[in-house]
XYZ file of C-alpha atoms in Angstrom:
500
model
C 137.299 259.734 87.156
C 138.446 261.020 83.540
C 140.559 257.314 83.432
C 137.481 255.371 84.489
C 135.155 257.499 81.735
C 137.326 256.826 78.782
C 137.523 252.934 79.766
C 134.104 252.167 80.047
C 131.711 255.482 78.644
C 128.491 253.300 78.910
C 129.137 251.222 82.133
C 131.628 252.377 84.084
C 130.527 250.719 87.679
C 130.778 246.724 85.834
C 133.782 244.727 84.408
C 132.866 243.668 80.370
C 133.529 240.222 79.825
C 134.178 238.911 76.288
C 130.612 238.303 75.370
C 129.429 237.212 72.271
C 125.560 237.581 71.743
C 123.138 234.500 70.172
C 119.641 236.530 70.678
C 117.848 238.723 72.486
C 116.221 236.965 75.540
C 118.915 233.864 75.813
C 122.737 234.083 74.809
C 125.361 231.480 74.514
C 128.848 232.859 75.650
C 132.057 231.336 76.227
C 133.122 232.207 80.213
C 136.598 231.660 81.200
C 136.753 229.524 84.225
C 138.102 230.577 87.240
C 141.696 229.859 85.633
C 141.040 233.258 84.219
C 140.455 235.141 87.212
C 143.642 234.143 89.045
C 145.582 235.355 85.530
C 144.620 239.285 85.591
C 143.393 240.169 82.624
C 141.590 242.608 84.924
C 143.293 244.540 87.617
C 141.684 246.316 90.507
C 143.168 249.119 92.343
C 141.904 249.998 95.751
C 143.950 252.725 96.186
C 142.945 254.519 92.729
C 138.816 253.574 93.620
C 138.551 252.559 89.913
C 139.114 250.014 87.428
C 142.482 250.044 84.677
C 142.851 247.251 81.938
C 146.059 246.159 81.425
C 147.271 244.701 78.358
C 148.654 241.116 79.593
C 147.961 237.858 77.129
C 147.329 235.034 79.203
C 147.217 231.549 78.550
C 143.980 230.650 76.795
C 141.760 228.854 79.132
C 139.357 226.111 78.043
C 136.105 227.556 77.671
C 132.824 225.992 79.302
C 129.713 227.363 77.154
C 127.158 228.329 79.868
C 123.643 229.759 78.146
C 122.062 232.277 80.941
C 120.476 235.433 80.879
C 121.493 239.031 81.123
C 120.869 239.563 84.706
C 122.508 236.534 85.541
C 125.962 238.022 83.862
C 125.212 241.552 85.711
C 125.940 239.455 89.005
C 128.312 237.413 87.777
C 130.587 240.380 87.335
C 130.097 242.165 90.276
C 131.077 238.842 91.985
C 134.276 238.133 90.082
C 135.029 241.822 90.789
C 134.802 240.987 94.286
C 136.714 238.424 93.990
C 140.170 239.848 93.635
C 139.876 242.424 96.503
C 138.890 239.652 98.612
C 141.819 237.723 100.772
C 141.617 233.920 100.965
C 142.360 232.707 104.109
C 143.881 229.085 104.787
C 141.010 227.280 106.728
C 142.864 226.081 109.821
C 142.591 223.284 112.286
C 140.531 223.617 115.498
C 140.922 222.437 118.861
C 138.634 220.661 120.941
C 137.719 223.822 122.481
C 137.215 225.910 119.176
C 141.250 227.386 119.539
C 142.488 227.314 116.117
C 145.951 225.796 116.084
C 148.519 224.120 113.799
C 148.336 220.450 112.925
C 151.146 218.187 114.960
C 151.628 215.172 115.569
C 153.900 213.823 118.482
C 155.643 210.676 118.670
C 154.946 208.268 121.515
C 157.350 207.802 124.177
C 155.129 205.148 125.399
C 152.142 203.945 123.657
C 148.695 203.704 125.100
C 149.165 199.555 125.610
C 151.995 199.976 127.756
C 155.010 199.206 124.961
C 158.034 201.857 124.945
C 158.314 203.035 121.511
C 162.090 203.267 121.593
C 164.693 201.001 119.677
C 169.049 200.630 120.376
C 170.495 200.494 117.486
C 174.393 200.414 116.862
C 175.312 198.511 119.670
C 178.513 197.041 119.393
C 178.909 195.012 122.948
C 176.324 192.631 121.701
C 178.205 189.608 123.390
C 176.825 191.274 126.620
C 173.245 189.696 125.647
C 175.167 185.833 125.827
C 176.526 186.690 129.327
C 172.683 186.421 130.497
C 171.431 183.710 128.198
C 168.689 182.921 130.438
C 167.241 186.087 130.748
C 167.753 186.389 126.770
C 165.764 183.378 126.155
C 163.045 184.715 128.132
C 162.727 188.093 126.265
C 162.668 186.795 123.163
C 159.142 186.573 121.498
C 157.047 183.278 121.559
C 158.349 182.442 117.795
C 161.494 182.781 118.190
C 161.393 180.544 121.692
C 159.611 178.126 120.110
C 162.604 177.578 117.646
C 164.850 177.396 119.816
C 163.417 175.245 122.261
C 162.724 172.913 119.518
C 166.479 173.552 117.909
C 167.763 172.825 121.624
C 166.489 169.217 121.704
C 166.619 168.583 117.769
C 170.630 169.345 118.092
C 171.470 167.511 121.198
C 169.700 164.189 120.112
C 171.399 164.853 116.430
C 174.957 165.067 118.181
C 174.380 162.127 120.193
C 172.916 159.888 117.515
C 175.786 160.970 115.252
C 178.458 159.971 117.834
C 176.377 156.652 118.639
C 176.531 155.664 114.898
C 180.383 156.970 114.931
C 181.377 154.326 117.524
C 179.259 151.792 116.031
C 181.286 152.031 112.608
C 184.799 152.466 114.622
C 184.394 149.492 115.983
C 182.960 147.504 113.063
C 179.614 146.522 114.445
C 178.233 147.422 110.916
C 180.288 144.956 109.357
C 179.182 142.194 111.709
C 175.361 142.785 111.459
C 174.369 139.415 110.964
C 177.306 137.407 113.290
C 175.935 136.567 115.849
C 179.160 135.590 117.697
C 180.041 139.156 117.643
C 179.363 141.895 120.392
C 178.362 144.935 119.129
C 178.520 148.744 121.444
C 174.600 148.812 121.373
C 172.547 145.528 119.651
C 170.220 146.614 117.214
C 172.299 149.232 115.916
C 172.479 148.971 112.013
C 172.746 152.644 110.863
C 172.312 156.111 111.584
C 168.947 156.114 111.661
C 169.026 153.629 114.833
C 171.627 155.764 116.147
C 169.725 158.571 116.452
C 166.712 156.792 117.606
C 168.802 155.135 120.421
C 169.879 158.996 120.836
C 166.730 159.873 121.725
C 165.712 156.935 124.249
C 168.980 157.748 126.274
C 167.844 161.403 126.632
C 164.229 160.932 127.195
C 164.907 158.067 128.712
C 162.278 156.010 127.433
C 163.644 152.633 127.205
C 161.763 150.479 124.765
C 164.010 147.579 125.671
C 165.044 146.417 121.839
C 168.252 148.865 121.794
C 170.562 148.623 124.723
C 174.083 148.996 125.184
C 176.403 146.101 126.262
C 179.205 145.670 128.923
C 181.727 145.255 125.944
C 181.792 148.563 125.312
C 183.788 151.437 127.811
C 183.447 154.293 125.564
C 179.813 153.796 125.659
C 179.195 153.694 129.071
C 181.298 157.219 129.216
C 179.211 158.213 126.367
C 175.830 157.331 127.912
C 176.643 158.759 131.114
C 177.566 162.286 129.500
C 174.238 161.958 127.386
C 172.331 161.562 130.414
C 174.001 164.414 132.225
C 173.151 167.308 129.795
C 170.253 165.812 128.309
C 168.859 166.530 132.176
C 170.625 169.984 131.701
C 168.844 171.118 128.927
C 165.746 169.711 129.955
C 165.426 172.065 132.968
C 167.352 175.157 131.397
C 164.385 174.918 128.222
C 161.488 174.009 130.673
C 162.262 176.700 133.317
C 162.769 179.382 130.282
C 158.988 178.076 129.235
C 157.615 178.161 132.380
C 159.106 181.464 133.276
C 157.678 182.854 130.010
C 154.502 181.223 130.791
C 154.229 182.938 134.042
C 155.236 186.331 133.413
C 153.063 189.183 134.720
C 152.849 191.101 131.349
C 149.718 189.656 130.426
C 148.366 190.567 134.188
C 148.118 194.017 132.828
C 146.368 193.790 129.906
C 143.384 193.349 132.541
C 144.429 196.785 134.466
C 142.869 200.162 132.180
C 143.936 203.235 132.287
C 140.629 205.964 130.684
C 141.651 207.599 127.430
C 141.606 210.919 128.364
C 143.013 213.006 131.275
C 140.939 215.397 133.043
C 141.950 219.202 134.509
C 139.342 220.547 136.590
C 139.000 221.958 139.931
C 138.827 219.968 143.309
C 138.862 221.199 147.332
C 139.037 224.969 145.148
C 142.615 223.552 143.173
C 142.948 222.846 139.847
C 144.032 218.936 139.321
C 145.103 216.809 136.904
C 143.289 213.581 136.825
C 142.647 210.415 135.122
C 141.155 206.699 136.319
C 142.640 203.393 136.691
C 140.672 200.134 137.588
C 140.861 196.560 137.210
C 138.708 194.128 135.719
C 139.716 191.002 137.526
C 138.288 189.791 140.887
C 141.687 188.491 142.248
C 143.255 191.795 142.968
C 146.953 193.288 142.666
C 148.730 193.464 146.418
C 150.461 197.113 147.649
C 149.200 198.537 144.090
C 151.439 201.571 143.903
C 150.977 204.674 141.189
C 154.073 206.882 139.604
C 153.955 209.585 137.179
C 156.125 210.960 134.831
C 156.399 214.152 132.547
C 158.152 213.513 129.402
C 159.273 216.802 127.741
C 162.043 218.221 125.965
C 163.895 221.522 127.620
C 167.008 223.482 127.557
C 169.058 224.078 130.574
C 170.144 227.753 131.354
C 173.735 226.780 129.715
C 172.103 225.404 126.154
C 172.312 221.878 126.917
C 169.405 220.711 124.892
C 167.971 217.542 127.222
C 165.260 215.455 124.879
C 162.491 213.788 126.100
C 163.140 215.104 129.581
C 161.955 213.172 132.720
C 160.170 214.963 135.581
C 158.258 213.533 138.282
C 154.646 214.362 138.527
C 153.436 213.678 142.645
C 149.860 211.435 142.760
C 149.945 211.531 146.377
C 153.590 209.949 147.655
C 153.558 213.002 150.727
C 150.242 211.955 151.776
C 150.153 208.050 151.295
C 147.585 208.172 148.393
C 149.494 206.790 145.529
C 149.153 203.356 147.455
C 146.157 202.244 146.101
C 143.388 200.046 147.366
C 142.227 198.638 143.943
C 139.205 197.010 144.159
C 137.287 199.088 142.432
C 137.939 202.183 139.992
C 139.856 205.122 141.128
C 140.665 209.156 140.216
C 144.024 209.350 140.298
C 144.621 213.319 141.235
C 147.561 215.412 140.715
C 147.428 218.913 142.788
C 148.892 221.188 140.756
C 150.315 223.352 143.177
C 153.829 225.333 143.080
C 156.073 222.348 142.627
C 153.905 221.174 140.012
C 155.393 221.613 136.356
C 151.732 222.786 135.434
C 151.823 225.426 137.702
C 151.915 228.029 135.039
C 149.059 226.676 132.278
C 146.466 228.014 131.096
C 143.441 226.716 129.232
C 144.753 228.434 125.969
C 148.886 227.194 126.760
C 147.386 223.810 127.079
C 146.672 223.414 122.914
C 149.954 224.684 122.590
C 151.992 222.561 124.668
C 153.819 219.555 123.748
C 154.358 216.826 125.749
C 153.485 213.621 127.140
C 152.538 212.205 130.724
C 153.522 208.320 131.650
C 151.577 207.134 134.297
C 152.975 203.351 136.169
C 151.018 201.157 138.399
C 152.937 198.310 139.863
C 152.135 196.054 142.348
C 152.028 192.113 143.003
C 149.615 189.713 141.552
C 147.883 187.867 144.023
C 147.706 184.815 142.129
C 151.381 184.315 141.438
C 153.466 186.578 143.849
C 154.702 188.145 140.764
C 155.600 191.946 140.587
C 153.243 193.209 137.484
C 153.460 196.676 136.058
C 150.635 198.446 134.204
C 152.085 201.671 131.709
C 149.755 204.021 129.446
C 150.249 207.696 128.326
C 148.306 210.776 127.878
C 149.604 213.614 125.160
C 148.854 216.993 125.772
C 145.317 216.821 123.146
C 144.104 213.993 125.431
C 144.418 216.066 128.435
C 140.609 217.620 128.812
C 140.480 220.834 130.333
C 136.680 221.788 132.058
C 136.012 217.954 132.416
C 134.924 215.474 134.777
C 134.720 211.562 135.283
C 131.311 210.317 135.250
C 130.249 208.262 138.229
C 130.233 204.642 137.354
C 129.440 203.405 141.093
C 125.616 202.805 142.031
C 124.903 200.890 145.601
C 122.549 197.377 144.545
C 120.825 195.171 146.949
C 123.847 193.757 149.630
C 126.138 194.565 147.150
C 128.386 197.627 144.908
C 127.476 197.665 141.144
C 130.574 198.616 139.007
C 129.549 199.899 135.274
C 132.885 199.649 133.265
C 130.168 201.114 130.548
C 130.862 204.493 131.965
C 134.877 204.256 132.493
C 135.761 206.662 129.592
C 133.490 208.934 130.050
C 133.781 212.474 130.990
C 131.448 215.545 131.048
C 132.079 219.497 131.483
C 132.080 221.893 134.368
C 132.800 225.011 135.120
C 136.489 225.390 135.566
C 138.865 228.976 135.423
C 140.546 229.194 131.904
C 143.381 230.622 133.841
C 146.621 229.058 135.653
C 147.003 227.835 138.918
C 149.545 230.439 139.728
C 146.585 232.898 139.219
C 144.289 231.402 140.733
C 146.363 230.875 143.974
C 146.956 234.346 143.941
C 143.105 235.249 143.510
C 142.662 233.396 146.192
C 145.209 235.069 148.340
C 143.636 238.879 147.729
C 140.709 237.730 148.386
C 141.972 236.490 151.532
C 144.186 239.739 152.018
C 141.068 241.977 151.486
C 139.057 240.340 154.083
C 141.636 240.214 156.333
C 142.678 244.203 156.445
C 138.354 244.593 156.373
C 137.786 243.094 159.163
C 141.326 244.608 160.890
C 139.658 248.025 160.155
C 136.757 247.522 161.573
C 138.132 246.158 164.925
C 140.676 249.127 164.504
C 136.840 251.196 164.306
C 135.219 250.208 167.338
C 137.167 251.876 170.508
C 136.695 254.893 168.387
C 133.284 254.537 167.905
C 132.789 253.542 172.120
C 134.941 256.940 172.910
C 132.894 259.109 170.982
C 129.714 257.338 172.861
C 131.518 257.870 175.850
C 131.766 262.124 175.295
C 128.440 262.144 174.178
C 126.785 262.606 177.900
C 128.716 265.642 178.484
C 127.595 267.663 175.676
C 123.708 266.145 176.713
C 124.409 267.424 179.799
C 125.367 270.711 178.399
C 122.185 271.138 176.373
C 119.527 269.932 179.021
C 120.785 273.080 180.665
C 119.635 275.171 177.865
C 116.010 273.010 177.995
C 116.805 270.679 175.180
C 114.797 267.138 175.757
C 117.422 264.431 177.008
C 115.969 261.543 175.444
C 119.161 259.651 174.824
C 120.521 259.355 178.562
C 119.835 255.495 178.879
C 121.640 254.498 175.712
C 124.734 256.513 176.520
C 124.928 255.011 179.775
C 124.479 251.561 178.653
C 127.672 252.383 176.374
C 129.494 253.539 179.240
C 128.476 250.001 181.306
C 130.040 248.487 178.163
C 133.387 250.195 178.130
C 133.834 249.963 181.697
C 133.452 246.149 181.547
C 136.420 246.286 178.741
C 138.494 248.238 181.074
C 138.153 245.865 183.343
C 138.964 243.019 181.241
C 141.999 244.911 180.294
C 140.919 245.626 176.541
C 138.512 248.177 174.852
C 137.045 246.051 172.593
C 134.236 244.065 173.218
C 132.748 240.373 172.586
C 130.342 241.904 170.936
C 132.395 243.971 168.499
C 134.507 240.869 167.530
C 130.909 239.105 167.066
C 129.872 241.880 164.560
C 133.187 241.513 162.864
């Protein structure tokens, strides 16, 4: 107290500011901004209880002028003095829930449309891709088959023409263009440009009738003949890569949704992981079947570090139910039971966890025959804990009314923030305890029916003193009762196990 006396003798409970006074009622001053503050020209102890200048120079601030009036300084101070014992805390991120967790973001393994976020690079064996051309041509995207079906055609009828006009000038029918004595390979053949127009008649086969080739002329017979063959070649190699990439299934599942969010909650008294499929077409997908995968990164028991591990997640294939009957939308549940790899969530785990689920429907298009697969992803802040799907079936007149309005939407109920490993084994005390309750009571009654059964003795014994022996009837009814369980081989009775 001596220290904080000789600092400030006239007011020892406020921190002075460099003031400079303009008047009585109203003063200008210069305040340091809050640059100032964070610099310490003041420091507080906590442990000493008082205040101690120190003598540090600090960077000069730039001053704001700020005209207020003297009780408006007063608090000013005593809330920059509270200021430096006061700890800033980073504002952090909350959960859905109100959990306050780090910011993350995970990569897709598979996106929410279905496409597998993963690229090969540094593959060497490339000439593996030319060993199935066909299938090649069929993956490639529609620019790049465009090109080459129009490259195909462009090429061969080039190569022709170009060999047409090459026999043409071998044999000198350029030279004898207007002799009329002379038979040319083709008539009408004057250049490279009719060349490669009689290219393209062979291979189309068109036939205007003004270019044709003559009998006087072997090598172009040979020539036609080979033109012929793999112009017909190319035709159906280009046309069935079109039509196969016309037909394919992929766009069949842009028409089969998946909901945006997954769904834990509790169903038959089990906690289950759930989301909703449906289609949106009328034709519907034949022997629609559902898989589900856990992608997630562990380590094995020796180190081996496995990334983006696969583990299967089981809709139903022990029971049947993950063959689906898709005609209208569906809950797709997961029990998670013992062999589930949620067995050991939480509610508060869940924010924490990092991983994704894949969930496949495949089946066959009714239209086409065609095998189509459907693919979509949840990551673990999609997964909804406490939530429900909202009913989006209502019964019209002769007829079920779907409303696809409702297909993403979800409300709460009340669901155990706790695992499904404790909850199973809630379950089983509570099972346990009733179990050994109603054992002891059985375990009660033939002592209960023996004490009834001494009791008319010791009656006896006091209507000889004069006592009243009210009580006779009802101990001999329980003496009718145990003699009918002795003769049934068993003291207790149906009506014991009925109170039970």
């Amino acid at each position: 107290m001596a220290l904080e006396n000789t600092v400030f003798p006239s007011r020892p409970d406020s921190l002075s500011l460099p003031v400079e006074e303009k008047g009585e009622g109203e003063e200008e001053v210069e305040v340091a901004t809050e640059a100032t503050a964070s610099t310490g020209v003041f420091n507080l102890s906590e442990e000493l209880g008082h205040v101690v200048t120190t003598e540090t120079a600090p960077s000069p601030p730039p001053l704001v002028k700020v005209r207020r009036s003297f009780q408006n300084k007063l608090a000013e101070r005593e809330a920059t003095a509270g200021q430096h014992r006061k700890k800033i805390v980073p504002e952090k991120e909350r959960g859905r829930f109100g959990w306050v967790r780090a910011r993350r973001k995970r990569q897709r393994y598979v996106e929410k449309n279905g496409r597998c976020n993963v690229q090969h690079g540094n593959m060497r064996e490339t000439y593996r891709y030319l060993t199935d051309i066909f299938t090649t041509l069929v993956d490639l995207n529609w620019r790049c088959s465009l090109f080459v079906f129009v490259m195909a055609y462009a090429v061969t009828w080039l190569f022709f023409g170009a060999i047409w006009y090459l026999i043409a000038y071998c044999r000198g029918d350029l030279d004898h263009l207007e002799d009329e004595t002379w038979t040319p390979c083709v008539n009408n053949v004057n250049g490279f440009i009719s060349a490669f127009l009689f290219s393209i008649e062979t291979e189309t086969t068109i036939g205007y009738g003004h270019r044709v080739i003559t009998d006087q002329c072997p090598v172009g017979t040979m020539l036609l003949l080979l033109q012929a063959i793999l112009g017909s070649m190319v035709n159906a190699f280009m046309v069935g890569c079109m039509f196969v990439k016309i037909s394919q299934p992929n766009k069949r599942a842009e028409t089969l949704v998946f909901s945006k969010h997954a769904v834990i909650s509790l169903r038959d008294d089990k906690l289950c992981l759930m989301f909703r499929v449906g289609d949106l077409r009328s034709s519907h997908i034949v022997g629609a079947n559902m898989r589900a995968k856990l992608i997630k990164s562990k380590q094995t028991q020796e180190g081996e570090f496995i990334p983006l591990d696969q583990t299967d997640i089981s809709v139903g294939f022990e029971t049947g139910d993950d063959r689906l009957f898709l005609v209208s939308p569906l809950v797709i549940s997961h029990e998670i039971d013992a062999h589930s790899p949620f067995w050991d969530m939480t509610q508060s785990q869940l924010e924490k966890e990092d991983f994704e689920i894949v969930v496949i429907l495949e089946g066959m298009v009714e239209a086409t025959g065609m095998t189509c697969q459907a693919r979509s992803s949840y990551l673990a802040e999609e997964v909804m804990w406490g939530h429900r799907f909202s009913p989006m079936m209502s019964l019209a007149e002769g007829f079920f009314d779907i409303d696809y309005g409702a297909f993403h939407h979800t409300f709460e109920v009340d669901t155990p923030s706790c695992s499904a490993r404790e909850l199973s084994l809630a379950a089983a005390r509570l099972d346990a305890h009733l179990y050994w309750s109603i054992s002891s009571r059985l375990d009660e009654e033939p002592t209960l029916t023996n004490q009834a059964a001494k009791q008319p003795d010791s009656c006896s014994a006091n209507s000889k003193v004069g006592e009243p022996t009210f009580i006779v009837g009802e101990m001999t009814d329980i003496q009718e009762q145990s003699g009918l369980g002795e003769l049934n081989g068993s003291v207790a009775t149906d009506q014991s196990e009925s109170e039970a």
